């Protein structure tokens, strides 16, 4: 029996065992009301051990304010009810007895936040995976497995998220994901988002929100949905902070250090942080190509070894002034300054029909990338009353610059190992500058007790300048290569407005929204004398309906239309050479892709969740390989495919296997269907894929929390790239130290070093196999220490205006 089959069999056995355990335990029911005795939907209810207030289980109330907590074992418990805008409530101790099938707790009354209750310390943690009505939340700080990883590695562990060998992020088999940080779109390309996430340690992250079907309030960008990364903030009146140190080692070292500080008085809150993250890693890539040539073939087997290290400094500072009880003024400044240094060497062995007197090409690449990113934000927020009637305004300016140097050397050898030709030496000097100015305003107003209207406007102005100088080493001097040098400038203005309405009619909740976006873009290359314009207006409707099915079940339906615009780098027509036979180039004729999404979500007993989605994308933007058979050259570019369909189903189920052992099983299945004309004919491919993930947590003596995460993915289709099955395991443990003010976490990622994708491309005359190996197995240790007051309210989270445009900046 294969390893994946054994793992799946174990899952099924555990599922059957759990259902038998649940029959012998108690179902606890109750209701959460406000001070007017009205039901509170989506309130959080926690079941705590009476002895030490540690968390046992949690639940979320339905539209009628009802909650149910299943499989409660015998013992003494407390019940806690919480909701934003209300003071937390803690019950008296209750007794659950053996053989008691149901326990009716009664009502939990939550008072508005203005009512101060006595202090109660809760030592429980949030679950690693938390499901809400419109999103899935990965609570990073709750997982010892997360410690020591960077943000990109952490994303790869999230249910339904895939990070491929090029570090491209997809969600349930669909690319085009919009990545946001603290509610701000990053405006970066996929490559630049990768760089940002690789240089962000997981210890700086509070949670990751996965939003599959965003409302009209969000920017329409991101056809596959939104991944929002919430960074940590310090809390409390007075002064407090947190110091975190981390280290890891696989084949190479990595390390991080971060200090966060917060000082809050009744009128002013000042906060800031500084962090440094050093990461060294390797990547091995084996590429096999079979290229037809004059009724025969040229075979190329390429082996490349790359060592990369980065050193990133992140600075964050800001302040909020509470002008009065209803008006807050804030400023925020962020900076990211760092360098990325890659070095690689490779061999390309040729056989069959040879292009010259050589059968081996040896390549060496050295270079460096220095980047400087600065963002400033001005924010004003005014609340007209305490019922959610408010207005906010943001003004942002971001500047992003980078200098990239690279030298590529190719040498040519015969079978006997003799160098048979002059070396081909090329160096590049690329300067990138991106300036973004954006403004946005959001208005929200309740309409009666059960309805609400949201409206807003946003304008962004983006200017990019990419100046690339290419030189060849000829006759012992560096000479400009005008055929490869290029300057590309791109400007884009987007003006958007939205209107969103939500209401509850009896037990049915309805949300309807419409967003309109006007895009005006100009791209030009003075070097190539090329110029193109883009002017288009689009409407993006969205709708969701939810209602209960009985007391403990609920059903919701949703629809949305979204857009994915090409990154600035993908539009650059310049050709980027990697070696003699491999290069990449941009495509100035790319058009935006549009996706219509239909979804259905079913929640059983407020615990088990089933989600079904259908996505239809036109002009799908995807990476492809094209080939010049005569020159034996293969190059990667970006193109629009006419039709892409995605069908997906997600199942999430938590179980308590024992008092000390909890598990959550997530299963994601999807079908990708591509139908499109192509350079070498047509693409007609369909692939079914399943992802299985189980997250096990173990509460051990001495307050040690251990965790084991296992995942398995069957073969998947990413554009024209077929990726063979993958599987992996991570283990970790965490324990509090220094009387709860410190925390020590240890973990081992990719225990069996099994995250090694095998990629196949067979389309027309393209016949390529790629085997990348990354440094995924690593032992990590993280130590954190909190000081100062521990109950300070955090600085406000702001969704700045320049968030979307930064998503599409590239420094690669």
mmCIF file of N, CA, C and O in Angstrom, residues 634-678:
data_model
loop_
_atom_site.group_PDB
_atom_site.id
_atom_site.type_symbol
_atom_site.label_atom_id
_atom_site.label_comp_id
_atom_site.label_asym_id
_atom_site.label_seq_id
_atom_site.Cartn_x
_atom_site.Cartn_y
_atom_site.Cartn_z
ATOM 1 N N UNK A 634 13.401 27.842 -26.203
ATOM 2 C CA UNK A 634 12.131 27.750 -25.493
ATOM 3 C C UNK A 634 12.008 28.979 -24.608
ATOM 4 O O UNK A 634 12.944 29.330 -23.896
ATOM 5 N N UNK A 635 10.879 29.646 -24.673
ATOM 6 C CA UNK A 635 10.723 30.843 -23.853
ATOM 7 C C UNK A 635 9.364 30.855 -23.164
ATOM 8 O O UNK A 635 8.387 30.268 -23.642
ATOM 9 N N UNK A 636 9.353 31.486 -22.009
ATOM 10 C CA UNK A 636 8.135 31.610 -21.207
ATOM 11 C C UNK A 636 7.567 33.011 -21.379
ATOM 12 O O UNK A 636 8.289 33.997 -21.336
ATOM 13 N N UNK A 637 6.266 33.085 -21.585
ATOM 14 C CA UNK A 637 5.603 34.370 -21.710
ATOM 15 C C UNK A 637 4.210 34.260 -21.095
ATOM 16 O O UNK A 637 3.843 33.217 -20.543
ATOM 17 N N UNK A 638 3.451 35.326 -21.179
ATOM 18 C CA UNK A 638 2.099 35.361 -20.628
ATOM 19 C C UNK A 638 1.116 35.592 -21.760
ATOM 20 O O UNK A 638 1.364 36.396 -22.656
ATOM 21 N N UNK A 639 0.001 34.867 -21.739
ATOM 22 C CA UNK A 639 -0.970 34.973 -22.826
ATOM 23 C C UNK A 639 -2.377 34.896 -22.261
ATOM 24 O O UNK A 639 -2.591 34.506 -21.106
ATOM 25 N N UNK A 640 -3.351 35.292 -23.085
ATOM 26 C CA UNK A 640 -4.770 35.144 -22.764
ATOM 27 C C UNK A 640 -5.293 33.854 -23.377
ATOM 28 O O UNK A 640 -5.149 33.630 -24.581
ATOM 29 N N UNK A 641 -5.875 32.989 -22.546
ATOM 30 C CA UNK A 641 -6.575 31.808 -23.033
ATOM 31 C C UNK A 641 -8.062 32.117 -23.054
ATOM 32 O O UNK A 641 -8.579 32.797 -22.162
ATOM 33 N N UNK A 642 -8.769 31.607 -24.063
ATOM 34 C CA UNK A 642 -10.143 32.082 -24.289
ATOM 35 C C UNK A 642 -11.094 31.690 -23.166
ATOM 36 O O UNK A 642 -11.836 32.524 -22.654
ATOM 37 N N UNK A 643 -11.090 30.416 -22.722
ATOM 38 C CA UNK A 643 -12.081 29.971 -21.744
ATOM 39 C C UNK A 643 -11.433 29.090 -20.690
ATOM 40 O O UNK A 643 -10.689 28.157 -21.008
ATOM 41 N N UNK A 644 -11.720 29.397 -19.431
ATOM 42 C CA UNK A 644 -11.245 28.590 -18.313
ATOM 43 C C UNK A 644 -12.408 28.396 -17.346
ATOM 44 O O UNK A 644 -13.039 29.359 -16.907
ATOM 45 N N UNK A 645 -12.693 27.128 -17.016
ATOM 46 C CA UNK A 645 -13.774 26.810 -16.082
ATOM 47 C C UNK A 645 -13.193 26.064 -14.887
ATOM 48 O O UNK A 645 -12.288 25.235 -15.025
ATOM 49 N N UNK A 646 -13.743 26.375 -13.722
ATOM 50 C CA UNK A 646 -13.297 25.744 -12.487
ATOM 51 C C UNK A 646 -14.519 25.370 -11.655
ATOM 52 O O UNK A 646 -15.386 26.199 -11.395
ATOM 53 N N UNK A 647 -14.578 24.106 -11.254
ATOM 54 C CA UNK A 647 -15.625 23.601 -10.363
ATOM 55 C C UNK A 647 -14.933 23.126 -9.090
ATOM 56 O O UNK A 647 -13.979 22.350 -9.152
ATOM 57 N N UNK A 648 -15.408 23.575 -7.927
ATOM 58 C CA UNK A 648 -14.719 23.196 -6.689
ATOM 59 C C UNK A 648 -15.707 22.867 -5.580
ATOM 60 O O UNK A 648 -16.836 23.367 -5.547
ATOM 61 N N UNK A 649 -15.261 21.999 -4.679
ATOM 62 C CA UNK A 649 -16.019 21.640 -3.477
ATOM 63 C C UNK A 649 -15.051 21.584 -2.306
ATOM 64 O O UNK A 649 -13.952 21.032 -2.426
ATOM 65 N N UNK A 650 -15.452 22.174 -1.180
ATOM 66 C CA UNK A 650 -14.615 22.200 0.016
ATOM 67 C C UNK A 650 -15.405 21.656 1.202
ATOM 68 O O UNK A 650 -16.550 22.073 1.428
ATOM 69 N N UNK A 651 -14.799 20.740 1.932
ATOM 70 C CA UNK A 651 -15.411 20.182 3.145
ATOM 71 C C UNK A 651 -14.472 20.452 4.309
ATOM 72 O O UNK A 651 -13.265 20.176 4.223
ATOM 73 N N UNK A 652 -15.010 20.992 5.389
ATOM 74 C CA UNK A 652 -14.226 21.239 6.595
ATOM 75 C C UNK A 652 -14.976 20.683 7.795
ATOM 76 O O UNK A 652 -16.168 20.981 7.987
ATOM 77 N N UNK A 653 -14.283 19.872 8.592
ATOM 78 C CA UNK A 653 -14.941 19.235 9.730
ATOM 79 C C UNK A 653 -13.981 19.129 10.910
ATOM 80 O O UNK A 653 -12.909 18.542 10.776
ATOM 81 N N UNK A 654 -14.343 19.702 12.076
ATOM 82 C CA UNK A 654 -13.520 19.550 13.284
ATOM 83 C C UNK A 654 -14.015 18.379 14.134
ATOM 84 O O UNK A 654 -15.210 18.090 14.177
ATOM 85 N N UNK A 655 -13.082 17.711 14.805
ATOM 86 C CA UNK A 655 -13.436 16.599 15.682
ATOM 87 C C UNK A 655 -12.583 16.652 16.942
ATOM 88 O O UNK A 655 -11.431 17.076 16.898
ATOM 89 N N UNK A 656 -13.182 16.182 18.043
ATOM 90 C CA UNK A 656 -12.431 15.988 19.282
ATOM 91 C C UNK A 656 -12.268 14.489 19.465
ATOM 92 O O UNK A 656 -13.205 13.777 19.823
ATOM 93 N N UNK A 657 -11.053 13.979 19.190
ATOM 94 C CA UNK A 657 -10.804 12.552 19.297
ATOM 95 C C UNK A 657 -10.576 12.130 20.745
ATOM 96 O O UNK A 657 -10.791 10.971 21.090
ATOM 97 N N UNK A 658 -10.092 13.045 21.567
ATOM 98 C CA UNK A 658 -9.915 12.811 22.996
ATOM 99 C C UNK A 658 -9.864 14.178 23.664
ATOM 100 O O UNK A 658 -9.823 15.206 22.993
ATOM 101 N N UNK A 659 -9.857 14.205 24.990
ATOM 102 C CA UNK A 659 -9.795 15.478 25.695
ATOM 103 C C UNK A 659 -8.527 16.255 25.343
ATOM 104 O O UNK A 659 -8.507 17.474 25.410
ATOM 105 N N UNK A 660 -7.482 15.528 24.977
ATOM 106 C CA UNK A 660 -6.194 16.153 24.693
ATOM 107 C C UNK A 660 -5.871 16.198 23.194
ATOM 108 O O UNK A 660 -4.804 16.660 22.812
ATOM 109 N N UNK A 661 -6.799 15.712 22.359
ATOM 110 C CA UNK A 661 -6.497 15.574 20.922
ATOM 111 C C UNK A 661 -7.676 16.085 20.102
ATOM 112 O O UNK A 661 -8.766 15.547 20.158
ATOM 113 N N UNK A 662 -7.434 17.172 19.350
ATOM 114 C CA UNK A 662 -8.433 17.720 18.435
ATOM 115 C C UNK A 662 -7.872 17.701 17.022
ATOM 116 O O UNK A 662 -6.662 17.883 16.808
ATOM 117 N N UNK A 663 -8.746 17.518 16.064
ATOM 118 C CA UNK A 663 -8.323 17.499 14.672
ATOM 119 C C UNK A 663 -9.348 18.206 13.804
ATOM 120 O O UNK A 663 -10.539 18.262 14.139
ATOM 121 N N UNK A 664 -8.856 18.801 12.721
ATOM 122 C CA UNK A 664 -9.737 19.371 11.698
ATOM 123 C C UNK A 664 -9.311 18.799 10.354
ATOM 124 O O UNK A 664 -8.132 18.817 10.001
ATOM 125 N N UNK A 665 -10.283 18.303 9.631
ATOM 126 C CA UNK A 665 -10.025 17.735 8.307
ATOM 127 C C UNK A 665 -10.595 18.671 7.255
ATOM 128 O O UNK A 665 -11.765 19.072 7.321
ATOM 129 N N UNK A 666 -9.776 19.052 6.285
ATOM 130 C CA UNK A 666 -10.195 19.880 5.168
ATOM 131 C C UNK A 666 -9.940 19.111 3.878
ATOM 132 O O UNK A 666 -8.831 18.624 3.640
ATOM 133 N N UNK A 667 -10.968 19.022 3.050
ATOM 134 C CA UNK A 667 -10.862 18.357 1.758
ATOM 135 C C UNK A 667 -11.317 19.343 0.694
ATOM 136 O O UNK A 667 -12.426 19.881 0.766
ATOM 137 N N UNK A 668 -10.459 19.607 -0.273
ATOM 138 C CA UNK A 668 -10.783 20.504 -1.383
ATOM 139 C C UNK A 668 -10.667 19.708 -2.677
ATOM 140 O O UNK A 668 -9.604 19.144 -2.974
ATOM 141 N N UNK A 669 -11.740 19.660 -3.434
ATOM 142 C CA UNK A 669 -11.722 19.003 -4.736
ATOM 143 C C UNK A 669 -12.122 19.995 -5.808
ATOM 144 O O UNK A 669 -13.018 20.822 -5.605
ATOM 145 N N UNK A 670 -11.424 19.954 -6.946
ATOM 146 C CA UNK A 670 -11.793 20.874 -8.021
ATOM 147 C C UNK A 670 -11.444 20.278 -9.381
ATOM 148 O O UNK A 670 -10.618 19.367 -9.504
ATOM 149 N N UNK A 671 -12.127 20.795 -10.396
ATOM 150 C CA UNK A 671 -11.893 20.405 -11.787
ATOM 151 C C UNK A 671 -11.533 21.658 -12.564
ATOM 152 O O UNK A 671 -12.275 22.640 -12.544
ATOM 153 N N UNK A 672 -10.390 21.643 -13.235
ATOM 154 C CA UNK A 672 -9.972 22.727 -14.118
ATOM 155 C C UNK A 672 -10.175 22.297 -15.568
ATOM 156 O O UNK A 672 -9.717 21.224 -15.965
ATOM 157 N N UNK A 673 -10.846 23.148 -16.329
ATOM 158 C CA UNK A 673 -11.171 22.839 -17.725
ATOM 159 C C UNK A 673 -10.723 24.015 -18.587
ATOM 160 O O UNK A 673 -11.212 25.138 -18.429
ATOM 161 N N UNK A 674 -9.762 23.777 -19.498
ATOM 162 C CA UNK A 674 -9.223 24.825 -20.367
ATOM 163 C C UNK A 674 -9.568 24.497 -21.822
ATOM 164 O O UNK A 674 -9.274 23.396 -22.302
ATOM 165 N N UNK A 675 -10.191 25.443 -22.506
ATOM 166 C CA UNK A 675 -10.493 25.317 -23.933
ATOM 167 C C UNK A 675 -10.048 26.607 -24.602
ATOM 168 O O UNK A 675 -10.588 27.671 -24.318
ATOM 169 N N UNK A 676 -9.031 26.521 -25.505
ATOM 170 C CA UNK A 676 -8.526 27.752 -26.096
ATOM 171 C C UNK A 676 -7.700 27.462 -27.339
ATOM 172 O O UNK A 676 -6.961 26.460 -27.380
ATOM 173 N N UNK A 677 -7.778 28.342 -28.349
ATOM 174 C CA UNK A 677 -6.801 28.274 -29.444
ATOM 175 C C UNK A 677 -5.413 28.574 -28.890
ATOM 176 O O UNK A 677 -5.252 29.251 -27.880
ATOM 177 N N UNK A 678 -4.384 28.041 -29.569
ATOM 178 C CA UNK A 678 -3.013 28.219 -29.114
ATOM 179 C C UNK A 678 -2.103 28.291 -30.327
ATOM 180 O O UNK A 678 -2.495 27.921 -31.446
#
